[in-house]
Coordinates of C-alpha atoms in Angstrom, one line a residue:
X1 CA 65.3 124.2 137.7
X2 CA 62.2 123.3 139.7
X3 CA 62.0 120.2 141.7
X4 CA 59.5 117.4 140.8
X5 CA 56.9 116.6 143.5
X6 CA 55.8 113.0 143.8
X7 CA 52.0 112.7 143.6
X8 CA 51.9 109.8 146.0
X9 CA 54.3 110.5 148.9
X10 CA 54.9 114.2 148.3
X11 CA 58.7 113.9 148.2
X12 CA 60.5 116.7 146.4
X13 CA 62.8 115.1 143.7
X14 CA 65.6 116.9 141.8
X15 CA 64.7 117.8 138.2
X16 CA 65.2 114.9 135.8
X17 CA 64.4 112.2 138.3
X18 CA 62.7 109.2 136.7
X19 CA 61.7 107.3 139.9
X20 CA 60.7 109.0 143.1
X21 CA 63.7 108.7 145.5
X22 CA 61.3 107.9 148.4
X23 CA 58.6 105.6 147.2
X24 CA 59.8 104.6 143.7
X25 CA 56.8 105.8 141.8
X26 CA 57.5 106.4 138.0
X27 CA 57.6 110.1 137.3
X28 CA 58.4 110.0 133.6
X29 CA 55.8 109.1 131.0
X30 CA 58.2 106.7 129.3
X31 CA 58.8 104.8 132.6
X32 CA 55.0 104.7 133.3
X33 CA 54.5 102.9 129.9
X34 CA 57.5 100.5 130.4
X35 CA 57.1 96.9 131.6
X36 CA 60.3 97.2 133.6
X37 CA 62.0 100.3 135.1
X38 CA 65.7 101.0 134.6
X39 CA 67.3 100.4 138.0
X40 CA 71.0 101.0 137.2
X41 CA 71.0 104.3 139.1
X42 CA 67.7 104.0 140.9
X43 CA 66.1 106.4 138.4
X44 CA 67.8 109.3 140.0
X45 CA 68.7 112.6 138.2
X46 CA 72.3 112.7 137.0
X47 CA 73.8 116.1 136.4
X48 CA 75.1 115.1 133.0
X49 CA 71.6 114.2 131.8
X50 CA 69.9 117.3 133.3
X51 CA 72.1 120.4 132.9
X52 CA 73.6 121.5 129.6
X53 CA 73.7 125.3 129.5
X54 CA 76.9 126.7 130.8
X55 CA 80.5 125.9 129.8
X56 CA 81.0 124.0 133.1
X57 CA 77.9 121.9 132.3
X58 CA 79.3 121.0 128.9
X59 CA 82.8 120.1 130.3
X60 CA 81.1 118.0 133.0
X61 CA 78.9 116.2 130.4
X62 CA 81.9 115.6 128.2
X63 CA 84.1 113.9 130.9
X64 CA 81.1 112.1 132.5
X65 CA 80.5 110.1 129.3
X66 CA 81.6 106.5 129.4
X67 CA 82.3 106.6 125.7
X68 CA 84.8 109.4 126.3
X69 CA 86.4 107.5 129.1
X70 CA 86.8 104.4 127.0
X71 CA 88.2 106.5 124.1
X72 CA 90.9 108.0 126.4
X73 CA 91.8 104.5 127.7
X74 CA 92.2 103.2 124.2
X75 CA 94.3 106.2 123.1
X76 CA 96.5 105.8 126.2
X77 CA 96.9 102.0 125.5
X78 CA 97.9 102.7 121.9
X79 CA 100.4 105.4 122.9
X80 CA 101.9 103.2 125.6
X81 CA 102.3 100.4 123.1
X82 CA 104.0 102.7 120.6
X83 CA 106.4 103.6 123.4
X84 CA 107.6 100.0 123.6
X85 CA 108.5 99.6 119.9
X86 CA 112.0 100.9 120.5
X87 CA 113.8 101.5 123.8
X88 CA 113.1 104.8 125.5
X89 CA 115.9 107.4 125.7
X90 CA 116.5 106.6 129.3
X91 CA 117.6 103.1 128.3
X92 CA 120.1 104.0 125.6
X93 CA 123.8 104.9 126.3
X94 CA 124.0 108.3 128.0
X95 CA 127.1 109.3 126.0
X96 CA 125.6 109.1 122.5
X97 CA 123.4 111.5 120.6
X98 CA 119.8 110.2 120.7
X99 CA 118.9 111.3 117.2
X100 CA 122.0 109.6 115.8
X101 CA 121.5 106.5 117.9
X102 CA 117.9 105.9 116.8
X103 CA 118.8 106.4 113.1
X104 CA 121.9 104.2 113.2
X105 CA 120.3 101.4 115.2
X106 CA 116.8 101.3 113.7
X107 CA 117.1 103.1 110.4
X108 CA 114.4 105.4 109.0
X109 CA 111.8 104.0 111.4
X110 CA 114.1 105.0 114.3
X111 CA 114.5 108.5 112.9
X112 CA 110.8 108.9 112.6
X113 CA 110.3 107.5 116.1
X114 CA 112.7 110.1 117.4
X115 CA 111.4 113.0 115.4
X116 CA 107.8 112.4 116.6
X117 CA 109.0 112.4 120.2
X118 CA 108.2 108.8 121.0
X119 CA 111.8 108.3 122.4
X120 CA 110.6 110.1 125.5
X121 CA 107.0 109.3 125.3
X122 CA 106.1 108.6 129.0
X123 CA 107.4 112.1 130.0
X124 CA 105.9 114.0 127.1
X125 CA 103.2 116.7 127.7
X126 CA 100.6 115.0 125.5
X127 CA 101.0 111.6 127.3
X128 CA 100.7 113.4 130.6
X129 CA 97.6 115.1 129.2
X130 CA 96.1 111.7 128.3
X131 CA 96.7 110.5 131.9
X132 CA 95.3 113.7 133.4
X133 CA 92.2 113.4 131.1
X134 CA 91.7 109.8 132.2
X135 CA 91.9 110.9 135.8
X136 CA 89.5 113.7 135.3
X137 CA 87.1 111.4 133.5
X138 CA 87.2 108.9 136.3
X139 CA 86.5 111.6 138.9
X140 CA 83.6 113.3 137.1
X141 CA 82.0 110.1 135.9
X142 CA 82.1 108.7 139.4
X143 CA 80.7 111.8 141.1
X144 CA 78.0 112.1 138.4
X145 CA 76.7 108.6 139.4
X146 CA 77.7 107.8 143.0
X147 CA 76.3 111.0 144.6
X148 CA 72.7 110.7 143.3
X149 CA 72.8 106.9 143.8
X150 CA 73.9 107.2 147.4
X151 CA 71.2 109.8 148.0
X152 CA 68.5 107.6 146.4
X153 CA 69.5 104.5 148.4
X154 CA 69.6 106.5 151.6
X155 CA 66.2 108.1 151.1
X156 CA 64.4 104.9 149.9
X157 CA 61.2 104.1 152.0
X158 CA 60.1 100.7 153.2
X159 CA 56.7 101.0 151.4
X160 CA 57.2 101.2 147.7
X161 CA 54.7 102.4 145.0
X162 CA 52.6 99.8 143.2
X163 CA 53.9 100.9 139.8
X164 CA 57.5 100.5 141.1
X165 CA 56.8 96.9 142.3
X166 CA 55.0 95.9 139.1
X167 CA 57.8 97.1 137.0
X168 CA 60.6 95.1 138.7
X169 CA 62.2 92.2 136.8
X170 CA 61.0 89.8 139.5
X171 CA 57.4 90.2 140.6
X172 CA 54.6 88.1 141.9
X173 CA 51.2 88.3 143.7
X174 CA 50.3 85.8 146.4
X175 CA 46.6 85.5 147.3
X176 CA 46.2 84.5 150.9
X177 CA 44.0 85.1 153.9
X178 CA 47.0 85.1 156.1
X179 CA 49.0 87.9 154.5
X180 CA 50.1 89.3 157.9
X181 CA 51.4 85.9 159.1
X182 CA 53.2 85.4 155.8
X183 CA 54.8 88.8 156.1
X184 CA 55.9 88.1 159.7
X185 CA 57.3 84.7 158.7
X186 CA 59.1 86.3 155.8
X187 CA 60.7 88.9 158.1
X188 CA 62.0 86.2 160.4
X189 CA 63.4 84.0 157.6
X190 CA 65.1 86.9 155.8
X191 CA 66.8 88.1 159.0
X192 CA 68.2 84.6 159.4
X193 CA 69.5 84.9 155.8
X194 CA 71.4 88.0 157.0
X195 CA 69.1 90.5 155.3
X196 CA 68.7 93.9 156.8
X197 CA 64.9 93.9 157.3
X198 CA 62.5 96.8 157.8
X199 CA 58.8 96.5 158.3
X200 CA 56.3 99.4 158.1
X201 CA 52.5 99.5 157.8
X202 CA 52.2 96.1 156.0
X203 CA 55.3 96.6 153.9
X204 CA 58.7 94.9 154.1
X205 CA 62.1 95.9 152.7
X206 CA 64.9 93.3 153.0
X207 CA 68.3 94.6 151.8
X208 CA 71.6 92.8 151.7
X209 CA 75.2 93.7 150.6
X210 CA 74.5 97.4 149.7
X211 CA 78.3 97.9 149.9
X212 CA 78.6 95.9 146.7
X213 CA 77.2 98.9 144.8
X214 CA 80.2 101.0 145.7
X215 CA 82.7 98.5 144.2
X216 CA 83.1 100.2 140.8
X217 CA 83.6 103.6 142.5
X218 CA 86.2 102.2 144.9
X219 CA 87.9 100.9 141.7
X220 CA 87.9 104.4 140.4
X221 CA 89.4 105.8 143.6
X222 CA 92.2 103.2 143.3
X223 CA 92.9 104.1 139.7
X224 CA 92.9 107.8 140.4
X225 CA 95.5 107.3 143.2
X226 CA 97.6 105.0 140.9
X227 CA 97.5 107.6 138.0
X228 CA 98.4 110.3 140.5
X229 CA 101.4 108.3 141.5
X230 CA 102.4 107.7 137.9
X231 CA 102.2 111.4 137.1
X232 CA 104.1 112.5 140.2
X233 CA 107.1 110.6 138.9
X234 CA 107.7 113.4 136.5
X235 CA 107.6 116.1 139.2
X236 CA 111.0 117.2 140.6
X237 CA 111.9 115.6 143.9
X238 CA 109.3 112.9 143.7
X239 CA 111.2 110.2 141.8
X240 CA 114.9 109.6 141.0
X241 CA 116.2 106.7 139.0
X242 CA 119.7 107.6 137.9
X243 CA 123.0 105.8 137.2
X244 CA 126.5 107.0 138.3
X245 CA 129.9 105.5 137.5
X246 CA 132.5 106.0 140.1
X247 CA 136.2 105.0 139.7
X248 CA 138.3 103.6 142.5
X249 CA 139.7 106.4 144.6
X250 CA 137.4 109.0 143.1
X251 CA 134.4 110.9 144.4
X252 CA 131.3 111.8 142.4
X253 CA 128.1 113.8 143.1
X254 CA 125.1 111.6 143.7
X255 CA 122.7 112.2 140.8
X256 CA 119.3 113.7 141.7
X257 CA 120.5 115.3 145.0
X258 CA 121.4 118.7 143.5
X259 CA 125.0 118.0 144.6
X260 CA 124.0 117.8 148.2
X261 CA 125.5 114.3 148.5
X262 CA 128.7 112.8 147.2
X263 CA 129.9 109.2 147.2
X264 CA 133.5 107.9 147.1
X265 CA 134.5 104.6 145.7
X266 CA 137.2 103.4 148.2
X267 CA 137.5 100.0 146.6
X268 CA 135.6 97.7 144.3
X269 CA 136.0 94.0 144.6
X270 CA 134.6 90.8 143.0
X271 CA 134.2 87.4 144.7
X272 CA 133.9 84.3 142.7
X273 CA 132.8 80.8 143.6
X274 CA 135.5 78.5 144.9
X275 CA 136.3 76.0 142.1
X276 CA 137.8 73.7 144.7
X277 CA 134.5 73.4 146.5
X278 CA 132.9 70.1 145.7
X279 CA 129.5 71.7 145.7
X280 CA 130.3 74.2 143.0
X281 CA 132.9 72.4 141.0
X282 CA 130.6 70.5 138.6
X283 CA 128.5 73.6 137.9
X284 CA 131.6 75.8 137.4
X285 CA 133.0 73.2 135.0
X286 CA 129.8 73.2 133.0
X287 CA 129.8 77.0 132.9
X288 CA 133.3 77.0 131.5
X289 CA 135.2 78.8 134.2
X290 CA 135.0 81.2 137.1
X291 CA 131.5 82.6 138.0
X292 CA 130.9 85.7 140.0
X293 CA 129.4 85.2 143.4
X294 CA 129.0 88.8 144.4
X295 CA 130.5 92.2 143.7
X296 CA 130.6 95.1 146.1
X297 CA 131.8 98.7 146.5
X298 CA 133.3 100.0 149.7
X299 CA 131.8 103.4 149.7
X300 CA 131.9 106.6 151.7
X301 CA 129.0 109.0 151.7
X302 CA 129.6 112.7 152.1
X303 CA 127.3 115.7 152.5
X304 CA 128.2 119.0 151.0
X305 CA 128.2 121.9 153.4
X306 CA 128.1 124.4 150.6
X307 CA 130.9 126.6 149.1
X308 CA 131.2 129.2 146.4
X309 CA 130.6 128.6 142.8
X310 CA 133.7 127.3 141.0
X311 CA 135.4 126.0 144.2
X312 CA 135.6 122.5 145.5
X313 CA 132.7 121.7 147.8
X314 CA 133.3 121.2 151.5
X315 CA 132.4 117.6 152.2
X316 CA 131.4 116.1 155.6
X317 CA 131.5 112.3 156.0
X318 CA 128.0 110.9 156.7
X319 CA 128.5 107.1 156.7
X320 CA 130.6 104.3 155.4
X321 CA 129.2 101.1 154.1
X322 CA 129.7 98.2 151.6
X323 CA 127.2 98.3 148.7
X324 CA 126.3 94.9 147.4
X325 CA 123.6 93.5 145.2
X326 CA 120.4 93.6 147.3
X327 CA 122.2 95.5 150.0
X328 CA 122.0 99.2 149.1
X329 CA 123.4 102.2 151.0
X330 CA 120.4 104.1 152.3
X331 CA 120.4 107.7 153.3
X332 CA 117.8 110.4 153.6
X333 CA 115.1 109.2 151.1
X334 CA 117.7 107.8 148.7
X335 CA 119.2 104.4 148.2
X336 CA 122.4 103.5 146.2
X337 CA 122.2 100.0 144.6
X338 CA 125.1 98.0 143.2
X339 CA 124.1 97.9 139.5
X340 CA 127.1 97.2 137.3
X341 CA 130.8 97.4 137.0
X342 CA 133.8 97.6 134.7
X343 CA 137.2 96.1 135.4
X344 CA 140.5 97.6 134.4
X345 CA 139.2 100.7 132.6
X346 CA 142.1 102.7 131.1
X347 CA 142.9 105.7 133.3
X348 CA 146.4 107.1 132.6
X349 CA 148.5 106.4 129.5
X350 CA 152.3 106.9 129.5
X351 CA 154.1 107.8 126.2
X352 CA 157.6 108.9 125.5
X353 CA 159.1 111.2 122.8
X354 CA 162.0 109.4 121.1
X355 CA 164.6 110.2 118.4
X356 CA 163.8 107.9 115.6
X357 CA 167.4 107.4 114.4
X358 CA 169.2 107.0 117.7
X359 CA 166.3 105.7 119.8
X360 CA 167.1 108.2 122.5
X361 CA 164.2 109.1 124.8
X362 CA 163.7 112.8 125.1
X363 CA 161.1 112.6 127.8
X364 CA 157.9 110.9 129.1
X365 CA 154.4 112.2 129.5
X366 CA 151.5 110.8 131.6
X367 CA 148.2 111.6 130.0
X368 CA 145.0 111.5 132.2
X369 CA 142.6 110.0 129.7
X370 CA 139.6 111.7 131.3
X371 CA 141.2 115.1 131.6
X372 CA 144.3 115.4 129.3
X373 CA 146.4 118.6 129.3
X374 CA 146.7 120.5 126.1
X375 CA 150.5 120.7 126.2
X376 CA 153.3 118.9 128.0
X377 CA 156.7 120.6 128.4
X378 CA 159.7 118.1 128.3
X379 CA 162.4 120.8 128.8
X380 CA 165.3 121.9 126.7
X381 CA 163.1 123.2 124.0
X382 CA 161.1 119.9 123.7
X383 CA 157.3 119.9 124.1
X384 CA 154.3 117.9 123.0
X385 CA 150.9 119.4 122.1
X386 CA 147.7 117.3 121.8
X387 CA 146.1 118.5 118.6
X388 CA 143.2 116.0 118.7
X389 CA 142.1 113.4 121.2
X390 CA 139.7 110.5 120.4
X391 CA 138.8 108.6 123.6
X392 CA 137.0 105.8 121.8
X393 CA 138.6 106.0 118.3
X394 CA 137.0 105.0 115.0
X395 CA 137.0 106.2 111.5
X396 CA 133.7 107.8 110.4
X397 CA 131.8 107.2 107.1
X398 CA 134.1 109.8 105.4
X399 CA 137.3 108.0 106.6
X400 CA 138.0 110.8 109.2
X401 CA 139.1 109.9 112.7
X402 CA 136.3 110.4 115.3
X403 CA 135.2 109.1 118.6
X404 CA 132.2 106.9 119.6
X405 CA 132.0 108.2 123.2
X406 CA 133.9 110.0 125.9
X407 CA 135.0 106.8 127.6
X408 CA 138.6 105.9 126.8
X409 CA 138.1 102.3 125.6
X410 CA 140.2 102.9 122.5
X411 CA 142.2 106.1 122.9
X412 CA 144.0 107.8 120.0
X413 CA 145.9 111.0 119.6
X414 CA 147.2 113.4 117.1
X415 CA 150.4 114.9 118.6
X416 CA 152.4 117.9 117.5
X417 CA 156.0 117.5 118.6
X418 CA 158.2 120.6 119.0
X419 CA 162.0 120.4 119.2
X420 CA 165.0 122.7 118.9
X421 CA 165.1 121.7 115.2
X422 CA 161.5 122.4 114.7
X423 CA 160.6 125.1 117.2
X424 CA 157.7 126.7 115.2
X425 CA 156.0 124.2 113.0
X426 CA 156.6 121.0 114.8
X427 CA 156.1 117.4 113.6
X428 CA 152.7 115.5 113.5
X429 CA 152.3 112.0 114.7
X430 CA 149.1 109.8 115.1
X431 CA 149.2 107.4 118.0
X432 CA 146.6 104.8 118.9
X433 CA 146.7 101.4 120.5
X434 CA 148.8 99.2 118.2
X435 CA 149.3 102.1 115.8
X436 CA 152.0 104.8 115.5
X437 CA 152.0 106.7 112.2
X438 CA 154.2 109.5 110.8
X439 CA 151.4 111.6 109.2
X440 CA 153.7 113.3 106.6
X441 CA 156.5 110.7 106.6
X442 CA 159.2 113.3 107.5
X443 CA 159.4 113.1 111.3
X444 CA 162.7 113.1 113.2
X445 CA 160.9 112.2 116.4
X446 CA 158.1 109.8 117.4
X447 CA 155.7 109.1 120.3
X448 CA 156.0 105.6 121.7
X449 CA 153.7 103.7 124.1
X450 CA 155.3 103.1 127.5
X451 CA 152.5 101.8 129.8
X452 CA 149.0 102.3 131.1
X453 CA 147.3 102.6 134.5
X454 CA 143.8 101.1 134.9
X455 CA 141.0 101.5 137.5
X456 CA 138.0 99.4 138.4
X457 CA 134.7 101.3 138.0
X458 CA 131.5 100.7 139.8
X459 CA 128.0 101.6 138.6
X460 CA 125.6 102.6 141.3
X461 CA 121.9 103.1 140.7
X462 CA 120.4 106.0 142.6
X463 CA 116.8 105.5 143.7
X464 CA 114.3 107.7 145.3
X465 CA 110.6 107.1 145.1
X466 CA 107.9 109.1 146.9
X467 CA 105.3 107.9 144.5
X468 CA 105.4 104.3 145.7
X469 CA 102.8 104.8 148.5
X470 CA 100.4 106.2 145.9
X471 CA 101.0 103.2 143.6
X472 CA 100.6 100.6 146.4
X473 CA 97.6 102.3 147.9
X474 CA 96.0 102.7 144.5
X475 CA 96.6 99.1 143.5
X476 CA 95.3 97.8 146.9
X477 CA 92.2 99.9 146.8
X478 CA 91.5 98.9 143.2
X479 CA 91.7 95.2 144.2
X480 CA 89.4 95.8 147.2
X481 CA 86.9 97.5 144.9
X482 CA 87.2 94.7 142.3
X483 CA 86.6 92.0 144.9
X484 CA 83.8 94.0 146.5
X485 CA 82.0 94.5 143.2
X486 CA 82.6 91.1 141.7
X487 CA 81.9 88.6 144.6
X488 CA 78.9 90.3 146.3
X489 CA 75.6 91.6 144.9
X490 CA 73.3 94.2 146.2
X491 CA 70.0 92.3 146.7
X492 CA 66.6 93.8 147.7
X493 CA 63.3 92.1 148.3
X494 CA 60.0 94.2 148.7
X495 CA 56.8 92.8 150.1
X496 CA 53.6 94.8 150.4
X497 CA 50.2 93.7 151.6
X498 CA 47.1 94.8 149.7
X499 CA 44.1 93.3 151.4
X500 CA 44.3 89.5 150.9
X501 CA 47.2 89.9 148.4
X502 CA 50.9 90.0 149.2
X503 CA 52.9 91.6 146.4
X504 CA 56.6 90.6 146.1
X505 CA 59.3 92.1 144.0
X506 CA 63.1 91.9 143.9
X507 CA 66.1 93.5 142.3
X508 CA 69.8 92.9 142.3
X509 CA 72.7 94.5 140.4
X510 CA 74.1 91.1 139.4
X511 CA 73.9 87.4 140.2
X512 CA 70.2 87.1 139.6
X513 CA 70.3 83.3 140.1
X514 CA 71.2 84.0 143.8
X515 CA 68.2 86.3 144.3
X516 CA 65.9 83.7 142.6
X517 CA 67.3 81.1 144.9
X518 CA 66.5 83.3 147.9
X519 CA 62.9 83.7 146.7
X520 CA 62.6 80.0 146.2
X521 CA 63.8 79.3 149.8
X522 CA 61.4 82.0 151.0
X523 CA 58.5 80.4 149.1
X524 CA 59.4 77.0 150.6
X525 CA 59.2 78.4 154.1
X526 CA 56.2 80.7 153.9
X527 CA 54.2 79.6 150.8
X528 CA 54.9 82.9 149.0
X529 CA 54.4 82.7 145.2
X530 CA 57.9 82.7 143.5
X531 CA 58.2 85.8 141.4
X532 CA 58.4 85.4 137.7
X533 CA 61.5 86.6 135.8
X534 CA 60.1 89.0 133.2
X535 CA 63.3 89.3 131.3
X536 CA 63.8 85.5 131.0
X537 CA 60.1 85.1 130.0
X538 CA 60.5 87.8 127.3
X539 CA 63.7 86.1 126.0
X540 CA 61.9 82.8 125.9
X541 CA 58.9 84.3 124.0
X542 CA 61.2 85.9 121.4
X543 CA 63.1 82.6 121.0
X544 CA 59.8 80.8 120.5
X545 CA 58.6 83.4 118.0
X546 CA 61.8 83.1 116.0
X547 CA 61.4 79.4 115.9
X548 CA 57.9 79.7 114.5
X549 CA 59.1 82.1 111.9
X550 CA 61.8 79.7 110.8
X551 CA 59.3 76.8 110.6
X552 CA 56.9 78.9 108.5
X553 CA 59.8 79.9 106.2
X554 CA 60.8 76.3 105.6
X555 CA 57.2 75.2 104.9

């Protein structure tokens, strides 16, 4: 599209410009008829208001709209709120079926919540699409405004067009025979007020705090960085927040490291406050007993040096440390935090096969509750087969034995006992804690509880966060932009001499009272006529007119 030539200064303006970028002359017929010009973007041509032909133009115009941006923000806030109605899947027990959990815990509402995918809302594709849409909207809306605004402010001339000055919100005309002296006095005073002053051919431009105009756009940069950090949390390798349980004497792969690192729990210990200490005794008595002071895990970190699939990895010790609350084990970009624990977890259960009549013990078996064997040979024709194993036993809604989880908090078994008397069919026995039942009531043998081994278990939180710099930088930049745009205002004062008249006009993007105060001080020093506030005058006239109409109505 052709550029628009200013008839006064000859400057070539982009198509769609309302006010000449150089002298400020109104170029649009609507602006020529207006009593005040729109100075939000200095009357510059914005791409979204000028081009609307190609698909790229339409996409640009769509995302540059403030209404679209606000709509995306509202939709994101609503979606985020819905995600807090019930806990997200990451916060429910990892050993339960999510669909069953939500239905059992929250009823039909929970089932609907799960079915619609709200249980994993913040990682869903459509939520990511909302965040991406918001980021795109911020980028395009900012570029659509800040680039032409920067160009207009950079190209503005000291001498401004008469029509531009007349159509400012603050405008006055001072008649004086000493216009040049008044202009010189104004220049000196405004410089003392820390204005950036330029004088050219009887015209003066005093500008202060232009940087305040960039506050909203710096806000947008901060938000874009923050949103980028939030989205990167769902990219592999950028963010890890996992929980691993490690039993004493055992080694587990560190979650999120692709089995590159392993951690061994050498020993888990708890320290309580000394009840004999006079300082703690009263508080412990009020609390009703021992209170934990700290708990820690003596850990060894290993790195895997590879190995073939199906074989045990070759581990090399990296470091040894005690993991305590607020004292993590750090390595590479990861950190292992002491998160939780479980004391005396059932680990190995010992049971014996006995003759029911004589009480003779045929043999004893030790069952690893986390990895039980399918069959135990006692010799001499005696053997025990585990037909069913329920680590955390309960009866389901149909009265059938089932398990809540894979953790052996309440183990139960259905055994099939073979003997020389029953070498083929065997005898069935149900054994649980405090329960030993002959299923068919015809058994010659029974399984009896002999003992149990327990282990302490530590819970370690695995953390890795490469998105934190984005979040910190984004939040900091956002606050800088907020302060920059809120506490300072971009003020401009124009003076231009026409013979024995000195025209004065002023504009600010906010805090008009401060600009009026500067004009009042300037008037006190130089005798300049204080500019009239057209907007305040118009509001007063409308209020007076409304009052007259009310009086006429009552009469």
